[in-house]
């Protein structure tokens, strides 16, 4: 159903009714990535090792959201010590501040890689690579991102910075529980859903090579930028956007990549404004993934 909506309202640019727009929003917010979590062998203290944990991780959320489930599943076999959860894919620690859906879209190889198989650790946290997850660090990271997007959309981040602790908690719980209706109602009350400029915030993750322990995050280019969707005489498409931000890529090279947004492969000729309207994340950023067309 979600793919049908995206084809009609994003790829074809058809304007949805209020009811249809609500359906798209609901399906987008309810999206999840199926994970298969296996405990790293060095942290297993029993024979046989524990069975993997299968869990659904919200696409618009963050990997640490499944930490409690993982601890409950694997906790009895862990060696003595303090539990600091982190996730690994292809031998590389995963950056938890990137929304889980975008991580999967960026790093997974091929359509058949489902569920997404990750290794989970509770020891030897790689502090030289990952920001530590402590207390409210996930929430703080989210609101920092929301402040940045508010500045792009309105020219000021005051609407976010002036939120009371109660309002912050309400909004954050909406994100954690994938409550789209309540989230946007709170955004309206907090004046966070009223863009005053034609600029929109976009984050681009571009993977040129296979992601593994050799290439790691060096294989990923990242760009965080605002774009003026009204400045273009013609409609601003993803192709126009990538020409601007990937100046080293020729038209031929752009033909060798694919664009994935919210788990859906889209044409480079899709309208950026339509993508933003329907597929922005809970932090009001639009996350675009570019990767080799063969992935």
Coordinates of C-alpha atoms in Angstrom, one line a residue:
X1 CA 0.0 0.0 0.0
X2 CA 2.8 2.4 0.9
X3 CA 4.6 1.7 -2.4
X4 CA 1.4 2.4 -4.3
X5 CA 1.0 5.7 -2.4
X6 CA 4.6 6.8 -3.1
X7 CA 4.2 5.9 -6.8
X8 CA 1.0 8.1 -7.1
X9 CA 1.8 11.0 -4.9
X10 CA 5.6 11.3 -5.2
X11 CA 6.6 9.7 -8.5
X12 CA 3.6 10.9 -10.5
X13 CA 3.2 14.1 -8.4
X14 CA -0.6 13.7 -8.0
X15 CA -2.0 15.8 -5.2
X16 CA -3.5 13.6 -2.5
X17 CA -6.7 14.3 -0.7
X18 CA -6.6 15.0 3.0
X19 CA -7.5 11.4 3.8
X20 CA -4.9 10.1 1.4
X21 CA -2.2 12.3 2.8
X22 CA -3.0 11.0 6.3
X23 CA -2.8 7.4 4.9
X24 CA 0.7 8.1 3.5
X25 CA 1.8 9.7 6.7
X26 CA 0.6 6.8 8.8
X27 CA 2.2 4.2 6.6
X28 CA 5.5 6.1 6.5
X29 CA 5.5 6.4 10.3
X30 CA 4.7 2.7 10.8
X31 CA 7.5 1.5 8.6
X32 CA 9.9 -0.9 10.3
X33 CA 13.1 -2.8 9.5
X34 CA 13.2 -6.5 10.4
X35 CA 16.4 -7.2 12.3
X36 CA 18.1 -10.4 13.1
X37 CA 20.5 -9.8 16.1
X38 CA 23.2 -12.2 16.9
X39 CA 25.5 -11.8 20.0
X40 CA 29.2 -11.5 19.1
X41 CA 30.9 -14.9 19.8
X42 CA 33.5 -13.2 22.2
X43 CA 30.7 -12.2 24.5
X44 CA 29.0 -15.6 24.7
X45 CA 29.6 -17.5 28.0
X46 CA 27.3 -20.5 27.4
X47 CA 27.2 -23.6 25.2
X48 CA 25.3 -23.7 23.0
X49 CA 25.2 -20.0 22.1
X50 CA 21.9 -18.1 22.5
X51 CA 19.5 -18.1 19.6
X52 CA 19.3 -14.9 17.5
X53 CA 16.8 -12.2 18.4
X54 CA 14.3 -11.2 15.7
X55 CA 12.9 -7.7 16.2
X56 CA 11.2 -4.9 14.3
X57 CA 13.0 -1.6 14.6
X58 CA 11.0 1.6 13.6
X59 CA 12.4 3.1 10.4
X60 CA 12.1 6.6 11.7
X61 CA 13.7 5.7 15.1
X62 CA 17.2 4.7 16.1
X63 CA 19.0 1.4 16.8
X64 CA 19.3 1.9 20.6
X65 CA 15.5 1.7 20.8
X66 CA 15.9 -2.1 20.7
X67 CA 18.6 -2.2 23.4
X68 CA 16.3 -3.3 26.2
X69 CA 14.9 -6.2 24.1
X70 CA 18.4 -7.2 23.2
X71 CA 19.5 -7.1 26.8
X72 CA 16.6 -9.1 28.0
X73 CA 17.3 -11.7 25.4
X74 CA 21.1 -12.0 25.7
X75 CA 21.7 -10.7 29.3
X76 CA 21.9 -14.1 30.9
X77 CA 24.9 -15.3 28.8
X78 CA 27.0 -12.1 29.0
X79 CA 30.4 -12.0 30.8
X80 CA 30.7 -9.9 33.9
X81 CA 30.9 -6.2 33.3
X82 CA 29.0 -3.1 32.4
X83 CA 26.5 -3.3 29.6
X84 CA 27.1 -0.8 26.8
X85 CA 25.2 -1.9 23.7
X86 CA 26.4 -1.2 20.1
X87 CA 25.7 -2.8 16.8
X88 CA 28.0 -4.0 14.0
X89 CA 27.4 -4.7 10.3
X90 CA 30.1 -6.3 8.1
X91 CA 32.6 -5.8 10.9
X92 CA 31.9 -2.0 11.2
X93 CA 30.3 -0.3 14.2
X94 CA 27.0 1.4 13.1
X95 CA 26.4 5.1 13.8
X96 CA 23.3 5.1 15.9
X97 CA 22.3 8.7 15.3
X98 CA 21.3 8.0 11.7
X99 CA 17.7 6.8 11.6
X100 CA 17.5 3.0 11.3
X101 CA 15.6 3.0 8.1
X102 CA 18.2 5.2 6.4
X103 CA 21.0 3.0 7.8
X104 CA 19.4 0.0 6.2
X105 CA 18.7 1.7 2.9
X106 CA 22.3 2.9 2.8
X107 CA 24.2 -0.3 3.8
X108 CA 22.2 -3.3 2.8
X109 CA 23.1 -5.1 -0.4
X110 CA 20.4 -6.3 -2.6
X111 CA 16.6 -6.7 -2.1
X112 CA 17.1 -10.2 -0.7
X113 CA 18.9 -9.1 2.5
X114 CA 16.0 -9.4 4.8
X115 CA 15.9 -9.5 7.8
X116 CA 18.9 -7.3 8.2
X117 CA 21.5 -9.4 10.1
X118 CA 23.5 -7.4 12.7
X119 CA 25.9 -8.3 15.4
X120 CA 25.2 -6.9 18.8
X121 CA 27.8 -6.2 21.4
X122 CA 27.6 -5.3 25.1
X123 CA 31.3 -4.9 25.8
X124 CA 34.3 -3.0 24.3
X125 CA 32.4 0.1 23.2
X126 CA 34.2 1.7 20.2
X127 CA 34.4 5.3 21.7
X128 CA 36.9 6.3 19.0
X129 CA 34.2 5.7 16.4
X130 CA 30.8 6.1 18.0
X131 CA 29.3 8.7 20.3
X132 CA 28.4 7.0 23.6
X133 CA 24.7 6.3 24.3
X134 CA 24.0 7.5 27.8
X135 CA 20.7 8.4 29.5
X136 CA 19.1 11.0 27.3
X137 CA 21.7 11.1 24.5
X138 CA 19.3 9.8 21.9
X139 CA 16.8 12.4 22.8
X140 CA 19.4 15.1 22.8
X141 CA 20.7 14.1 19.4
X142 CA 17.1 14.2 18.0
X143 CA 16.4 17.6 19.3
X144 CA 19.7 19.0 18.0
X145 CA 18.7 17.7 14.6
X146 CA 15.2 19.2 15.0
X147 CA 16.7 22.6 15.9
X148 CA 18.8 22.5 12.8
X149 CA 15.8 21.8 10.6
X150 CA 13.7 24.5 12.3
X151 CA 16.4 27.0 11.5
X152 CA 16.3 26.0 7.8
X153 CA 12.5 26.0 7.6
X154 CA 11.8 29.2 9.6
X155 CA 15.1 31.1 9.9
X156 CA 15.2 30.5 13.6
X157 CA 15.5 27.5 16.0
X158 CA 13.7 29.4 18.9
X159 CA 10.6 27.3 18.5
X160 CA 12.6 24.2 19.5
X161 CA 14.9 25.8 22.0
X162 CA 11.9 27.3 23.9
X163 CA 10.1 24.0 24.4
X164 CA 9.4 23.1 28.0
X165 CA 10.7 19.8 29.3
X166 CA 7.1 18.5 29.3
X167 CA 6.7 19.4 25.6
X168 CA 10.0 17.8 24.7
X169 CA 9.1 14.6 26.5
X170 CA 5.7 14.5 24.7
X171 CA 7.3 15.0 21.3
X172 CA 10.0 12.5 22.0
X173 CA 7.5 9.8 23.2
X174 CA 5.6 10.4 19.9
X175 CA 8.8 9.6 18.0
X176 CA 9.7 6.5 20.1
X177 CA 6.1 5.1 19.8
X178 CA 5.6 6.0 16.1
X179 CA 2.6 8.2 17.0
X180 CA 2.2 10.2 13.8
X181 CA -1.1 11.9 14.6
X182 CA -0.1 12.9 18.1
X183 CA 3.3 14.0 16.8
X184 CA 2.0 16.4 14.2
X185 CA -0.7 17.7 16.6
X186 CA 2.1 18.6 19.1
X187 CA 4.2 20.1 16.3
X188 CA 1.2 22.4 15.4
X189 CA 0.8 23.4 19.0
X190 CA 4.5 24.2 19.3
X191 CA 4.6 26.2 16.0
X192 CA 7.1 23.7 14.7
X193 CA 5.0 22.8 11.6
X194 CA 4.8 26.3 10.0
X195 CA 7.7 26.8 7.5
X196 CA 8.1 30.4 6.7
X197 CA 10.7 30.0 4.0
X198 CA 10.9 27.9 0.8
X199 CA 14.1 26.2 1.9
X200 CA 14.0 22.6 3.0
X201 CA 16.6 20.6 5.0
X202 CA 18.1 17.6 3.2
X203 CA 20.7 15.0 4.2
X204 CA 22.4 12.9 1.5
X205 CA 24.3 9.7 2.2
X206 CA 26.2 8.4 -0.8
X207 CA 27.8 5.0 -0.9
X208 CA 30.1 4.4 -3.8
X209 CA 31.5 1.0 -2.8
X210 CA 30.7 -2.1 -0.9
X211 CA 30.5 -1.4 2.9
X212 CA 32.8 -3.8 4.8
X213 CA 35.5 -3.8 7.4
X214 CA 38.0 -2.6 4.8
X215 CA 36.1 0.4 3.4
X216 CA 33.9 1.1 6.4
X217 CA 32.6 4.6 6.8
X218 CA 35.3 5.8 4.4
X219 CA 33.1 4.5 1.6
X220 CA 30.2 6.9 2.6
X221 CA 30.0 10.6 1.6
X222 CA 27.7 12.7 3.7
X223 CA 26.1 16.1 2.9
X224 CA 23.8 18.1 5.1
X225 CA 22.4 21.1 3.2
X226 CA 19.3 23.3 2.7
X227 CA 17.8 23.8 -0.8
X228 CA 15.4 26.5 -2.0
X229 CA 12.6 24.7 -3.8
X230 CA 11.2 27.9 -5.2
X231 CA 14.4 29.2 -6.7
X232 CA 14.3 26.8 -9.6
X233 CA 12.3 28.0 -12.6
X234 CA 11.6 24.4 -13.4
X235 CA 10.7 21.9 -10.6
X236 CA 13.6 21.0 -8.5
X237 CA 14.3 17.3 -9.0
X238 CA 16.6 14.9 -7.3
X239 CA 18.7 14.9 -10.4
X240 CA 19.1 18.7 -10.2
X241 CA 19.9 18.4 -6.5
X242 CA 22.6 15.8 -7.1
X243 CA 24.2 17.7 -9.9
X244 CA 24.6 20.6 -7.5
X245 CA 25.9 18.6 -4.5
X246 CA 27.9 15.9 -6.4
X247 CA 29.7 18.1 -8.8
X248 CA 32.3 15.4 -9.4
X249 CA 29.7 13.1 -10.9
X250 CA 28.9 13.3 -14.6
X251 CA 25.4 12.5 -16.0
X252 CA 26.8 9.1 -17.0
X253 CA 27.9 8.4 -13.4
X254 CA 24.5 9.5 -12.1
X255 CA 23.1 6.8 -14.3
X256 CA 25.0 4.2 -12.3
X257 CA 23.4 5.0 -9.0
X258 CA 20.0 4.5 -7.5
X259 CA 18.0 6.7 -5.1
X260 CA 16.4 5.1 -2.1
X261 CA 14.1 7.1 0.2
X262 CA 12.0 5.5 3.0
X263 CA 12.8 2.1 1.7
X264 CA 11.5 2.9 -1.8
X265 CA 13.7 3.2 -4.9
X266 CA 12.7 6.4 -6.7
X267 CA 13.6 8.0 -10.1
X268 CA 16.2 10.7 -10.1
X269 CA 13.6 12.9 -11.8
X270 CA 11.2 12.9 -8.9
X271 CA 10.2 16.3 -7.5
X272 CA 12.2 17.1 -4.3
X273 CA 9.3 19.1 -2.8
X274 CA 6.9 16.1 -3.2
X275 CA 9.5 13.9 -1.5
X276 CA 9.9 16.3 1.4
X277 CA 6.1 16.6 1.9
X278 CA 5.5 12.9 2.2
X279 CA 8.8 11.3 3.2
X280 CA 10.6 13.6 5.6
X281 CA 11.7 12.0 8.9
X282 CA 10.5 12.9 12.4
X283 CA 13.3 15.4 12.8
X284 CA 12.0 17.3 9.7
X285 CA 15.0 16.3 7.6
X286 CA 14.6 14.5 4.2
X287 CA 17.1 11.6 4.1
X288 CA 18.2 10.6 0.6
X289 CA 20.4 7.5 0.0
X290 CA 22.4 7.1 -3.1
X291 CA 24.2 3.8 -3.8
X292 CA 25.4 1.7 -6.7
X293 CA 22.6 0.6 -9.0
X294 CA 23.7 -3.0 -8.6
X295 CA 23.1 -3.0 -4.8

